PDB file of C-alpha atoms in Angstrom:
ATOM      1  CA  MET A 660     -21.430 -32.419  28.850  1.00 58.00           C
ATOM      2  CA  GLY A 661     -18.319 -31.571  30.863  1.00 68.00           C
ATOM      3  CA  ALA A 662     -16.188 -31.973  27.732  1.00 78.00           C
ATOM      4  CA  GLN A 663     -18.381 -29.453  25.923  1.00 82.00           C
ATOM      5  CA  ILE A 664     -17.884 -26.934  28.708  1.00 83.00           C
ATOM      6  CA  ARG A 665     -14.113 -27.406  28.512  1.00 86.00           C
ATOM      7  CA  VAL A 666     -14.225 -26.770  24.740  1.00 88.00           C
ATOM      8  CA  TYR A 667     -16.063 -23.495  25.252  1.00 86.00           C
ATOM      9  CA  ARG A 668     -13.632 -22.453  27.993  1.00 88.00           C
ATOM     10  CA  GLN A 669     -10.697 -23.093  25.665  1.00 91.00           C
ATOM     11  CA  LYS A 670     -12.357 -21.073  22.908  1.00 90.00           C
ATOM     12  CA  ILE A 671     -13.034 -18.192  25.295  1.00 92.00           C
ATOM     13  CA  SER A 672      -9.424 -18.264  26.511  1.00 92.00           C
ATOM     14  CA  SER A 673      -7.904 -18.335  22.998  1.00 93.00           C
ATOM     15  CA  THR A 674     -10.247 -15.623  21.690  1.00 93.00           C
ATOM     16  CA  THR A 675      -9.434 -13.428  24.696  1.00 93.00           C
ATOM     17  CA  SER A 676      -5.724 -13.777  23.959  1.00 93.00           C
ATOM     18  CA  MET A 677      -6.264 -12.878  20.308  1.00 92.00           C
ATOM     19  CA  ARG A 678      -8.342  -9.860  21.320  1.00 93.00           C
ATOM     20  CA  LYS A 679      -5.412  -8.606  23.389  1.00 93.00           C
ATOM     21  CA  ILE A 680      -3.147  -8.921  20.331  1.00 93.00           C
ATOM     22  CA  PHE A 681      -5.665  -7.091  18.148  1.00 92.00           C
ATOM     23  CA  LYS A 682      -5.987  -4.321  20.710  1.00 93.00           C
ATOM     24  CA  ALA A 683      -2.216  -3.948  21.006  1.00 93.00           C
ATOM     25  CA  MET A 684      -1.788  -3.731  17.223  1.00 92.00           C
ATOM     26  CA  GLU A 685      -4.615  -1.214  17.013  1.00 92.00           C
ATOM     27  CA  LEU A 686      -2.928   0.962  19.634  1.00 93.00           C
ATOM     28  CA  ILE A 687       0.429   0.715  17.854  1.00 92.00           C
ATOM     29  CA  ALA A 688      -1.127   1.728  14.532  1.00 91.00           C
ATOM     30  CA  THR A 689      -2.985   4.574  16.245  1.00 90.00           C
ATOM     31  CA  SER A 690       0.221   5.876  17.832  1.00 90.00           C
ATOM     32  CA  ARG A 691       2.110   5.791  14.524  1.00 91.00           C
ATOM     33  CA  ILE A 692      -0.540   7.136  12.160  1.00 90.00           C
ATOM     34  CA  GLY A 693      -0.089  10.691  13.439  1.00 90.00           C
ATOM     35  CA  LYS A 694       3.622  10.679  12.599  1.00 91.00           C
ATOM     36  CA  ALA A 695       2.923   9.135   9.188  1.00 91.00           C
ATOM     37  CA  ARG A 696       0.380  11.832   8.351  1.00 91.00           C
ATOM     38  CA  ALA A 697       2.818  14.511   9.521  1.00 92.00           C
ATOM     39  CA  ARG A 698       5.494  13.129   7.183  1.00 91.00           C
ATOM     40  CA  VAL A 699       3.028  13.224   4.285  1.00 90.00           C
ATOM     41  CA  ALA A 700       2.198  16.854   5.069  1.00 89.00           C
ATOM     42  CA  ALA A 701       5.879  17.763   5.441  1.00 89.00           C
ATOM     43  CA  SER A 702       6.832  16.239   2.083  1.00 86.00           C
ATOM     44  CA  THR A 703       4.067  18.000   0.156  1.00 80.00           C
ATOM     45  CA  PRO A 704       5.627  21.514  -0.160  1.00 83.00           C
ATOM     46  CA  TYR A 705       8.885  20.175  -1.601  1.00 83.00           C
ATOM     47  CA  ALA A 706       7.089  17.805  -3.984  1.00 79.00           C
ATOM     48  CA  ASN A 707       4.835  20.654  -5.164  1.00 77.00           C
ATOM     49  CA  ALA A 708       7.757  23.042  -5.603  1.00 80.00           C
ATOM     50  CA  ILE A 709       9.886  20.673  -7.664  1.00 80.00           C
ATOM     51  CA  THR A 710       6.829  19.663  -9.690  1.00 74.00           C
ATOM     52  CA  ARG A 711       6.159  23.309 -10.539  1.00 76.00           C
ATOM     53  CA  ALA A 712       9.801  23.817 -11.469  1.00 75.00           C
ATOM     54  CA  VAL A 713       9.929  20.806 -13.781  1.00 75.00           C
ATOM     55  CA  SER A 714       6.590  21.749 -15.336  1.00 72.00           C
ATOM     56  CA  ALA A 715       7.815  25.280 -15.952  1.00 72.00           C
ATOM     57  CA  VAL A 716      11.031  24.112 -17.607  1.00 72.00           C
ATOM     58  CA  ALA A 717       9.167  21.627 -19.789  1.00 68.00           C
ATOM     59  CA  SER A 718       6.415  24.044 -20.812  1.00 68.00           C
ATOM     60  CA  GLN A 719       8.445  27.248 -21.317  1.00 62.00           C
ATOM     61  CA  SER A 720      11.205  25.773 -23.436  1.00 59.00           C
ATOM     62  CA  GLU A 721      10.809  23.969 -26.719  1.00 65.00           C
ATOM     63  CA  ILE A 722      13.222  21.129 -26.193  1.00 66.00           C
ATOM     64  CA  ASP A 723      13.420  17.558 -27.340  1.00 67.00           C
ATOM     65  CA  HIS A 724      14.329  15.813 -24.102  1.00 67.00           C
ATOM     66  CA  PRO A 725      13.576  12.078 -23.664  1.00 65.00           C
ATOM     67  CA  LEU A 726      12.205  12.643 -20.175  1.00 68.00           C
ATOM     68  CA  VAL A 727       9.460  15.001 -21.391  1.00 70.00           C
ATOM     69  CA  THR A 728       9.001  13.875 -25.001  1.00 72.00           C
ATOM     70  CA  GLU A 729       6.384  11.252 -25.771  1.00 75.00           C
ATOM     71  CA  PRO A 730       8.014   8.473 -27.836  1.00 77.00           C
ATOM     72  CA  GLU A 731       6.483   7.568 -31.163  1.00 78.00           C
ATOM     73  CA  GLN A 732       5.952   3.988 -30.005  1.00 83.00           C
ATOM     74  CA  ILE A 733       5.807   2.713 -26.437  1.00 87.00           C
ATOM     75  CA  ARG A 734       6.897  -0.911 -26.500  1.00 91.00           C
ATOM     76  CA  ARG A 735       7.776  -1.646 -22.878  1.00 92.00           C
ATOM     77  CA  ALA A 736       6.540  -0.133 -19.611  1.00 93.00           C
ATOM     78  CA  ALA A 737       7.836  -0.350 -16.053  1.00 94.00           C
ATOM     79  CA  VAL A 738       5.271  -0.713 -13.269  1.00 96.00           C
ATOM     80  CA  LEU A 739       6.253  -0.038  -9.649  1.00 96.00           C
ATOM     81  CA  VAL A 740       3.822  -1.642  -7.177  1.00 96.00           C
ATOM     82  CA  ILE A 741       3.922  -0.406  -3.558  1.00 96.00           C
ATOM     83  CA  THR A 742       2.378  -2.732  -0.951  1.00 95.00           C
ATOM     84  CA  SER A 743       3.125  -3.577   2.696  1.00 94.00           C
ATOM     85  CA  ASP A 744       5.624  -5.859   4.406  1.00 93.00           C
ATOM     86  CA  ARG A 745       3.122  -7.134   6.962  1.00 89.00           C
ATOM     87  CA  GLY A 746      -0.463  -8.296   6.896  1.00 87.00           C
ATOM     88  CA  LEU A 747      -3.349  -7.696   9.306  1.00 88.00           C
ATOM     89  CA  ALA A 748      -4.291  -4.548   7.376  1.00 90.00           C
ATOM     90  CA  GLY A 749      -7.556  -5.679   5.831  1.00 89.00           C
ATOM     91  CA  SER A 750      -7.685  -5.470   2.043  1.00 90.00           C
ATOM     92  CA  TYR A 751      -4.920  -2.847   1.802  1.00 93.00           C
ATOM     93  CA  SER A 752      -2.367  -4.881  -0.172  1.00 93.00           C
ATOM     94  CA  ALA A 753      -5.012  -6.830  -2.072  1.00 94.00           C
ATOM     95  CA  SER A 754      -6.552  -3.595  -3.390  1.00 94.00           C
ATOM     96  CA  VAL A 755      -3.191  -2.314  -4.642  1.00 95.00           C
ATOM     97  CA  LEU A 756      -2.387  -5.635  -6.321  1.00 95.00           C
ATOM     98  CA  LYS A 757      -5.800  -5.686  -7.960  1.00 95.00           C
ATOM     99  CA  LYS A 758      -5.198  -2.184  -9.304  1.00 95.00           C
ATOM    100  CA  ALA A 759      -1.793  -3.261 -10.596  1.00 95.00           C
ATOM    101  CA  GLU A 760      -3.290  -6.306 -12.316  1.00 95.00           C
ATOM    102  CA  GLY A 761      -5.804  -4.068 -14.067  1.00 95.00           C
ATOM    103  CA  LEU A 762      -3.010  -1.753 -15.242  1.00 95.00           C
ATOM    104  CA  ASN A 763      -0.935  -4.692 -16.491  1.00 94.00           C
ATOM    105  CA  GLU A 764      -3.884  -6.053 -18.465  1.00 94.00           C
ATOM    106  CA  LEU A 765      -4.476  -2.618 -20.012  1.00 94.00           C
ATOM    107  CA  LEU A 766      -0.823  -2.197 -20.990  1.00 93.00           C
ATOM    108  CA  ARG A 767      -0.638  -5.670 -22.522  1.00 93.00           C
ATOM    109  CA  ALA A 768      -3.875  -5.041 -24.416  1.00 93.00           C
ATOM    110  CA  GLU A 769      -2.132  -2.018 -25.949  1.00 91.00           C
ATOM    111  CA  GLY A 770       0.684  -4.282 -27.128  1.00 91.00           C
ATOM    112  CA  LYS A 771       3.229  -3.244 -24.489  1.00 92.00           C
ATOM    113  CA  GLU A 772       5.564  -5.459 -22.511  1.00 93.00           C
ATOM    114  CA  VAL A 773       5.535  -4.975 -18.738  1.00 94.00           C
ATOM    115  CA  LYS A 774       8.506  -4.996 -16.356  1.00 94.00           C
ATOM    116  CA  THR A 775       7.395  -5.149 -12.744  1.00 95.00           C
ATOM    117  CA  TYR A 776       9.168  -3.652  -9.735  1.00 96.00           C
ATOM    118  CA  LEU A 777       7.884  -4.397  -6.248  1.00 96.00           C
ATOM    119  CA  VAL A 778       7.974  -2.706  -2.860  1.00 95.00           C
ATOM    120  CA  GLY A 779       6.812  -4.794   0.108  1.00 94.00           C
ATOM    121  CA  ARG A 780       6.829  -8.482   1.023  1.00 95.00           C
ATOM    122  CA  LYS A 781       3.122  -8.860   0.267  1.00 95.00           C
ATOM    123  CA  ALA A 782       3.682  -8.038  -3.399  1.00 95.00           C
ATOM    124  CA  GLN A 783       6.708 -10.337  -3.491  1.00 95.00           C
ATOM    125  CA  ALA A 784       4.716 -13.204  -1.970  1.00 95.00           C
ATOM    126  CA  TYR A 785       1.881 -12.584  -4.428  1.00 95.00           C
ATOM    127  CA  PHE A 786       4.177 -12.883  -7.450  1.00 95.00           C
ATOM    128  CA  ASP A 787       6.232 -15.760  -6.020  1.00 95.00           C
ATOM    129  CA  PHE A 788       3.115 -17.811  -5.249  1.00 95.00           C
ATOM    130  CA  ARG A 789       1.971 -17.450  -8.864  1.00 93.00           C
ATOM    131  CA  SER A 790       5.494 -18.065 -10.246  1.00 93.00           C
ATOM    132  CA  ARG A 791       5.451 -14.710 -11.995  1.00 92.00           C
ATOM    133  CA  SER A 792       8.641 -12.826 -12.722  1.00 92.00           C
ATOM    134  CA  TYR A 793       9.607  -9.365 -11.502  1.00 93.00           C
ATOM    135  CA  SER A 794      12.754  -7.329 -12.042  1.00 92.00           C
ATOM    136  CA  ARG A 795      13.560  -6.099  -8.518  1.00 93.00           C
ATOM    137  CA  VAL A 796      11.996  -5.979  -5.086  1.00 95.00           C
ATOM    138  CA  TRP A 797      12.562  -3.740  -2.068  1.00 95.00           C
ATOM    139  CA  THR A 798      11.342  -4.883   1.364  1.00 92.00           C
ATOM    140  CA  GLY A 799      11.545  -3.601   4.915  1.00 86.00           C
ATOM    141  CA  GLY A 800      10.054  -0.501   6.513  1.00 84.00           C
ATOM    142  CA  THR A 801       7.012   0.016   4.313  1.00 90.00           C
ATOM    143  CA  ASP A 802       5.129   1.544   7.260  1.00 87.00           C
ATOM    144  CA  ALA A 803       8.042   3.953   7.902  1.00 90.00           C
ATOM    145  CA  PRO A 804       9.788   4.483   4.532  1.00 92.00           C
ATOM    146  CA  GLU A 805      13.207   6.077   4.238  1.00 92.00           C
ATOM    147  CA  PHE A 806      14.290   8.488   1.524  1.00 92.00           C
ATOM    148  CA  GLU A 807      17.334   6.352   0.724  1.00 93.00           C
ATOM    149  CA  THR A 808      15.010   3.555  -0.372  1.00 93.00           C
ATOM    150  CA  ALA A 809      13.055   5.928  -2.610  1.00 93.00           C
ATOM    151  CA  LYS A 810      16.336   7.215  -4.037  1.00 93.00           C
ATOM    152  CA  GLU A 811      17.454   3.665  -4.821  1.00 93.00           C
ATOM    153  CA  VAL A 812      14.121   2.842  -6.459  1.00 94.00           C
ATOM    154  CA  GLY A 813      14.214   6.034  -8.514  1.00 92.00           C
ATOM    155  CA  ALA A 814      17.769   5.373  -9.665  1.00 92.00           C
ATOM    156  CA  ALA A 815      16.850   1.845 -10.789  1.00 93.00           C
ATOM    157  CA  LEU A 816      13.817   3.059 -12.735  1.00 93.00           C
ATOM    158  CA  LEU A 817      15.686   5.956 -14.364  1.00 91.00           C
ATOM    159  CA  GLU A 818      18.451   3.572 -15.407  1.00 90.00           C
ATOM    160  CA  GLU A 819      15.893   1.350 -17.134  1.00 91.00           C
ATOM    161  CA  PHE A 820      14.299   4.413 -18.746  1.00 89.00           C
ATOM    162  CA  ALA A 821      17.656   5.576 -20.075  1.00 85.00           C
ATOM    163  CA  ASN A 822      18.483   2.180 -21.637  1.00 87.00           C
ATOM    164  CA  ASP A 823      17.512   1.313 -25.187  1.00 86.00           C
ATOM    165  CA  PHE A 824      14.661  -1.077 -25.853  1.00 85.00           C
ATOM    166  CA  ALA A 825      17.063  -3.667 -27.254  1.00 85.00           C
ATOM    167  CA  GLU A 826      18.999  -3.594 -23.975  1.00 87.00           C
ATOM    168  CA  GLY A 827      15.881  -4.191 -21.896  1.00 86.00           C
ATOM    169  CA  GLY A 828      15.013  -0.547 -21.322  1.00 89.00           C
ATOM    170  CA  VAL A 829      11.517   0.860 -20.852  1.00 91.00           C
ATOM    171  CA  ASP A 830       9.639   3.666 -22.589  1.00 90.00           C
ATOM    172  CA  GLU A 831       7.397   4.740 -19.692  1.00 91.00           C
ATOM    173  CA  ILE A 832       7.132   4.337 -15.915  1.00 93.00           C
ATOM    174  CA  HIS A 833       3.967   3.858 -13.838  1.00 94.00           C
ATOM    175  CA  VAL A 834       3.545   3.764 -10.065  1.00 95.00           C
ATOM    176  CA  VAL A 835       0.698   1.943  -8.307  1.00 96.00           C
ATOM    177  CA  TYR A 836       0.184   2.923  -4.669  1.00 95.00           C
ATOM    178  CA  THR A 837      -2.526   3.817  -2.159  1.00 95.00           C
ATOM    179  CA  ARG A 838      -3.377   7.489  -1.779  1.00 92.00           C
ATOM    180  CA  PHE A 839      -4.252   8.551   1.767  1.00 92.00           C
ATOM    181  CA  LYS A 840      -7.395  10.680   1.797  1.00 89.00           C
ATOM    182  CA  SER A 841      -8.632  10.248   5.363  1.00 87.00           C
ATOM    183  CA  MET A 842      -8.624   7.749   8.202  1.00 88.00           C
ATOM    184  CA  VAL A 843     -11.622   6.097   6.566  1.00 87.00           C
ATOM    185  CA  THR A 844     -10.760   6.422   2.871  1.00 89.00           C
ATOM    186  CA  GLN A 845      -7.608   5.187   1.145  1.00 92.00           C
ATOM    187  CA  GLU A 846      -7.693   4.945  -2.646  1.00 93.00           C
ATOM    188  CA  PRO A 847      -5.487   2.712  -4.852  1.00 94.00           C
ATOM    189  CA  THR A 848      -4.005   5.032  -7.485  1.00 94.00           C
ATOM    190  CA  VAL A 849      -2.038   4.750 -10.723  1.00 94.00           C
ATOM    191  CA  VAL A 850       0.327   7.578 -11.726  1.00 91.00           C
ATOM    192  CA  ARG A 851       2.508   7.758 -14.828  1.00 90.00           C
ATOM    193  CA  LEU A 852       5.822   9.307 -13.861  1.00 87.00           C
ATOM    194  CA  LEU A 853       7.630   9.266 -17.183  1.00 84.00           C
ATOM    195  CA  PRO A 854       7.470  10.593 -19.805  1.00 83.00           C
ATOM    196  CA  LEU A 855       6.416  13.661 -17.875  1.00 75.00           C
ATOM    197  CA  GLU A 856       2.917  14.851 -18.713  1.00 66.00           C
ATOM    198  CA  VAL A 857       2.903  18.544 -17.969  1.00 55.00           C
ATOM    199  CA  GLU A 858      -0.888  18.693 -18.143  1.00 45.00           C
ATOM    200  CA  GLU A 859      -1.164  16.281 -15.228  1.00 42.00           C
ATOM    201  CA  GLN A 860       1.323  18.250 -13.179  1.00 41.00           C
ATOM    202  CA  ALA A 861      -0.243  21.658 -13.815  1.00 41.00           C
ATOM    203  CA  VAL A 862      -1.459  23.683 -10.849  1.00 44.00           C
ATOM    204  CA  THR A 863      -4.835  25.375 -10.530  1.00 45.00           C
ATOM    205  CA  GLU A 864      -5.888  27.860 -13.163  1.00 43.00           C
ATOM    206  CA  SER A 865      -5.636  30.743 -10.691  1.00 44.00           C
ATOM    207  CA  GLU A 866      -1.882  30.137 -10.323  1.00 52.00           C
ATOM    208  CA  LEU A 867       0.779  30.826 -12.893  1.00 53.00           C
ATOM    209  CA  LEU A 868       3.923  28.821 -13.373  1.00 54.00           C
ATOM    210  CA  PRO A 869       7.029  30.832 -12.451  1.00 58.00           C
ATOM    211  CA  LEU A 870       9.282  32.195 -15.175  1.00 62.00           C
ATOM    212  CA  TYR A 871      12.862  30.963 -15.222  1.00 61.00           C
ATOM    213  CA  GLU A 872      16.029  31.989 -16.980  1.00 67.00           C
ATOM    214  CA  PHE A 873      18.081  28.913 -17.744  1.00 63.00           C
ATOM    215  CA  GLU A 874      21.811  28.786 -17.284  1.00 67.00           C
ATOM    216  CA  PRO A 875      23.178  26.502 -18.567  1.00 65.00           C
ATOM    217  CA  GLU A 876      20.767  25.181 -21.185  1.00 71.00           C
ATOM    218  CA  SER A 877      17.288  23.918 -20.280  1.00 70.00           C
ATOM    219  CA  GLU A 878      18.264  20.363 -21.252  1.00 73.00           C
ATOM    220  CA  GLN A 879      20.946  20.364 -18.577  1.00 76.00           C
ATOM    221  CA  VAL A 880      18.472  21.831 -16.094  1.00 75.00           C
ATOM    222  CA  LEU A 881      16.111  18.968 -16.821  1.00 76.00           C
ATOM    223  CA  ASP A 882      18.925  16.464 -16.446  1.00 76.00           C
ATOM    224  CA  ALA A 883      19.494  17.819 -12.933  1.00 78.00           C
ATOM    225  CA  LEU A 884      15.864  18.350 -11.916  1.00 80.00           C
ATOM    226  CA  LEU A 885      14.104  15.251 -13.178  1.00 80.00           C
ATOM    227  CA  PRO A 886      15.992  12.652 -11.123  1.00 83.00           C
ATOM    228  CA  ARG A 887      15.131  14.622  -8.002  1.00 87.00           C
ATOM    229  CA  TYR A 888      11.579  14.968  -9.255  1.00 86.00           C
ATOM    230  CA  ILE A 889      11.301  11.184  -9.651  1.00 89.00           C
ATOM    231  CA  GLU A 890      12.814  10.576  -6.219  1.00 90.00           C
ATOM    232  CA  SER A 891      10.433  13.036  -4.561  1.00 90.00           C
ATOM    233  CA  ARG A 892       7.389  11.587  -6.323  1.00 89.00           C
ATOM    234  CA  ILE A 893       8.318   8.013  -5.392  1.00 93.00           C
ATOM    235  CA  PHE A 894       9.054   9.016  -1.791  1.00 94.00           C
ATOM    236  CA  ALA A 895       5.743  10.893  -1.602  1.00 92.00           C
ATOM    237  CA  ALA A 896       3.956   7.788  -2.917  1.00 93.00           C
ATOM    238  CA  MET A 897       5.702   5.624  -0.311  1.00 95.00           C
ATOM    239  CA  LEU A 898       4.709   8.040   2.464  1.00 94.00           C
ATOM    240  CA  GLN A 899       1.105   8.058   1.248  1.00 93.00           C
ATOM    241  CA  ALA A 900       1.162   4.261   1.165  1.00 94.00           C
ATOM    242  CA  ALA A 901       2.603   4.089   4.683  1.00 94.00           C
ATOM    243  CA  ALA A 902      -0.130   6.321   6.102  1.00 94.00           C
ATOM    244  CA  SER A 903      -2.747   4.284   4.245  1.00 94.00           C
ATOM    245  CA  GLU A 904      -1.301   1.022   5.561  1.00 94.00           C
ATOM    246  CA  LEU A 905      -1.412   2.196   9.183  1.00 94.00           C
ATOM    247  CA  ALA A 906      -4.942   3.549   8.805  1.00 93.00           C
ATOM    248  CA  ALA A 907      -6.100   0.290   7.226  1.00 93.00           C
ATOM    249  CA  ARG A 908      -4.407  -1.745   9.970  1.00 93.00           C
ATOM    250  CA  GLN A 909      -5.968   0.356  12.715  1.00 93.00           C
ATOM    251  CA  ARG A 910      -9.405  -0.087  11.195  1.00 92.00           C
ATOM    252  CA  ALA A 911      -8.911  -3.809  10.608  1.00 93.00           C
ATOM    253  CA  MET A 912      -7.643  -4.440  14.139  1.00 94.00           C
ATOM    254  CA  LYS A 913     -10.527  -2.510  15.682  1.00 93.00           C
ATOM    255  CA  SER A 914     -12.981  -4.559  13.643  1.00 93.00           C
ATOM    256  CA  ALA A 915     -11.190  -7.791  14.606  1.00 93.00           C
ATOM    257  CA  GLY A 916     -11.242  -6.792  18.284  1.00 93.00           C
ATOM    258  CA  ASP A 917     -14.972  -6.041  18.138  1.00 93.00           C
ATOM    259  CA  ASN A 918     -15.624  -9.390  16.465  1.00 94.00           C
ATOM    260  CA  ALA A 919     -13.549 -11.150  19.131  1.00 93.00           C
ATOM    261  CA  THR A 920     -15.634  -9.492  21.841  1.00 93.00           C
ATOM    262  CA  GLU A 921     -18.824 -10.723  20.198  1.00 94.00           C
ATOM    263  CA  LEU A 922     -17.378 -14.236  19.918  1.00 94.00           C
ATOM    264  CA  ILE A 923     -16.467 -14.224  23.610  1.00 94.00           C
ATOM    265  CA  LYS A 924     -20.032 -13.233  24.485  1.00 93.00           C
ATOM    266  CA  LYS A 925     -21.388 -16.000  22.254  1.00 93.00           C
ATOM    267  CA  TYR A 926     -19.085 -18.681  23.691  1.00 92.00           C
ATOM    268  CA  THR A 927     -19.899 -17.496  27.222  1.00 92.00           C
ATOM    269  CA  ARG A 928     -23.632 -17.914  26.590  1.00 91.00           C
ATOM    270  CA  LEU A 929     -23.079 -21.358  25.103  1.00 89.00           C
ATOM    271  CA  ARG A 930     -20.890 -22.366  28.031  1.00 88.00           C
ATOM    272  CA  ASN A 931     -23.485 -21.186  30.533  1.00 88.00           C
ATOM    273  CA  THR A 932     -26.222 -23.018  28.626  1.00 88.00           C
ATOM    274  CA  ALA A 933     -24.180 -26.227  28.663  1.00 84.00           C
ATOM    275  CA  ARG A 934     -23.410 -25.766  32.355  1.00 83.00           C
ATOM    276  CA  GLN A 935     -27.092 -25.214  33.155  1.00 84.00           C
ATOM    277  CA  ALA A 936     -28.018 -28.311  31.185  1.00 82.00           C
ATOM    278  CA  GLU A 937     -25.421 -30.320  33.100  1.00 78.00           C
ATOM    279  CA  ILE A 938     -26.799 -29.114  36.451  1.00 80.00           C
ATOM    280  CA  THR A 939     -30.360 -29.870  35.346  1.00 82.00           C
ATOM    281  CA  GLN A 940     -29.344 -33.372  34.300  1.00 78.00           C
ATOM    282  CA  GLU A 941     -27.610 -34.004  37.632  1.00 78.00           C
ATOM    283  CA  LEU A 942     -30.678 -32.825  39.559  1.00 79.00           C
ATOM    284  CA  SER A 943     -32.892 -35.044  37.442  1.00 81.00           C
ATOM    285  CA  GLU A 944     -30.684 -38.041  38.186  1.00 78.00           C
ATOM    286  CA  ILE A 945     -30.730 -37.290  41.941  1.00 82.00           C
ATOM    287  CA  VAL A 946     -34.526 -36.963  41.961  1.00 78.00           C
ATOM    288  CA  ALA A 947     -34.898 -40.156  39.932  1.00 79.00           C
ATOM    289  CA  GLY A 948     -32.578 -42.003  42.338  1.00 80.00           C
ATOM    290  CA  ALA A 949     -34.494 -40.770  45.398  1.00 78.00           C
ATOM    291  CA  ASP A 950     -37.798 -41.827  43.837  1.00 77.00           C
ATOM    292  CA  ALA A 951     -36.376 -45.285  43.126  1.00 79.00           C
ATOM    293  CA  LEU A 952     -35.196 -45.702  46.716  1.00 78.00           C
ATOM    294  CA  SER A 953     -38.496 -44.602  48.203  1.00 80.00           C
ATOM    295  CA  ALA A 954     -40.372 -46.967  45.906  1.00 71.00           C
TER     296      ALA A 954
END
């Protein structure tokens, strides 16, 4: 009986320590989510402005530019998957990877090859564990992304898009990330970046795209604008993913802390029950011994 009490005490002690860790991680995520949301809000005006500019150039000029022209046949697609570097965020990374798997199956069903690019150690571990190939991976700082990383990712994808199919190039680029809607809702999302679909980038019907005069030619304007457009869209996706990761981690750690509290209460009741049973047994033995002596 004493051994059972010691087991419960050890469980209470270990669960209490884990609850402290969960609480600390919840507080860290809570303190950082505000900054992450502010970065998302700060990046939105620039992303919207450059999107409107690119849409205006593409829609107001009849040009045959590879970045805005749908190819006759799409044979290979690049898929950028944005996950987290760390765990303890519930189903955050798993949901993104599931969305990416669905996209890959759809692309392959359409007869397209898929080249995968990864952001985050969770995605890298997922592909390494299954011995599946990927072209490049970027890790570090997924919960606080830097623009330089987004610029590097965009340059790598644009280089692949510019290459011919025979040289390993791709005909379209997709991004899979988690869109931050609220502290409760984060939605895995797929966006096709290239070729640019003006219809998807259009603003509300009450707004009109601005009119531009191009100097030099509109093709050269697109050459200058679209790389920055890709960088801004990728960086915006990384910021959305970072805010989603922190929100998911905060929620997961709060749930884990609440479960740890319930476990501590359960183990405490079991320990007290075992202790009471031990006392009752000792009293019974004392009474039985006294009765034997008096007899």
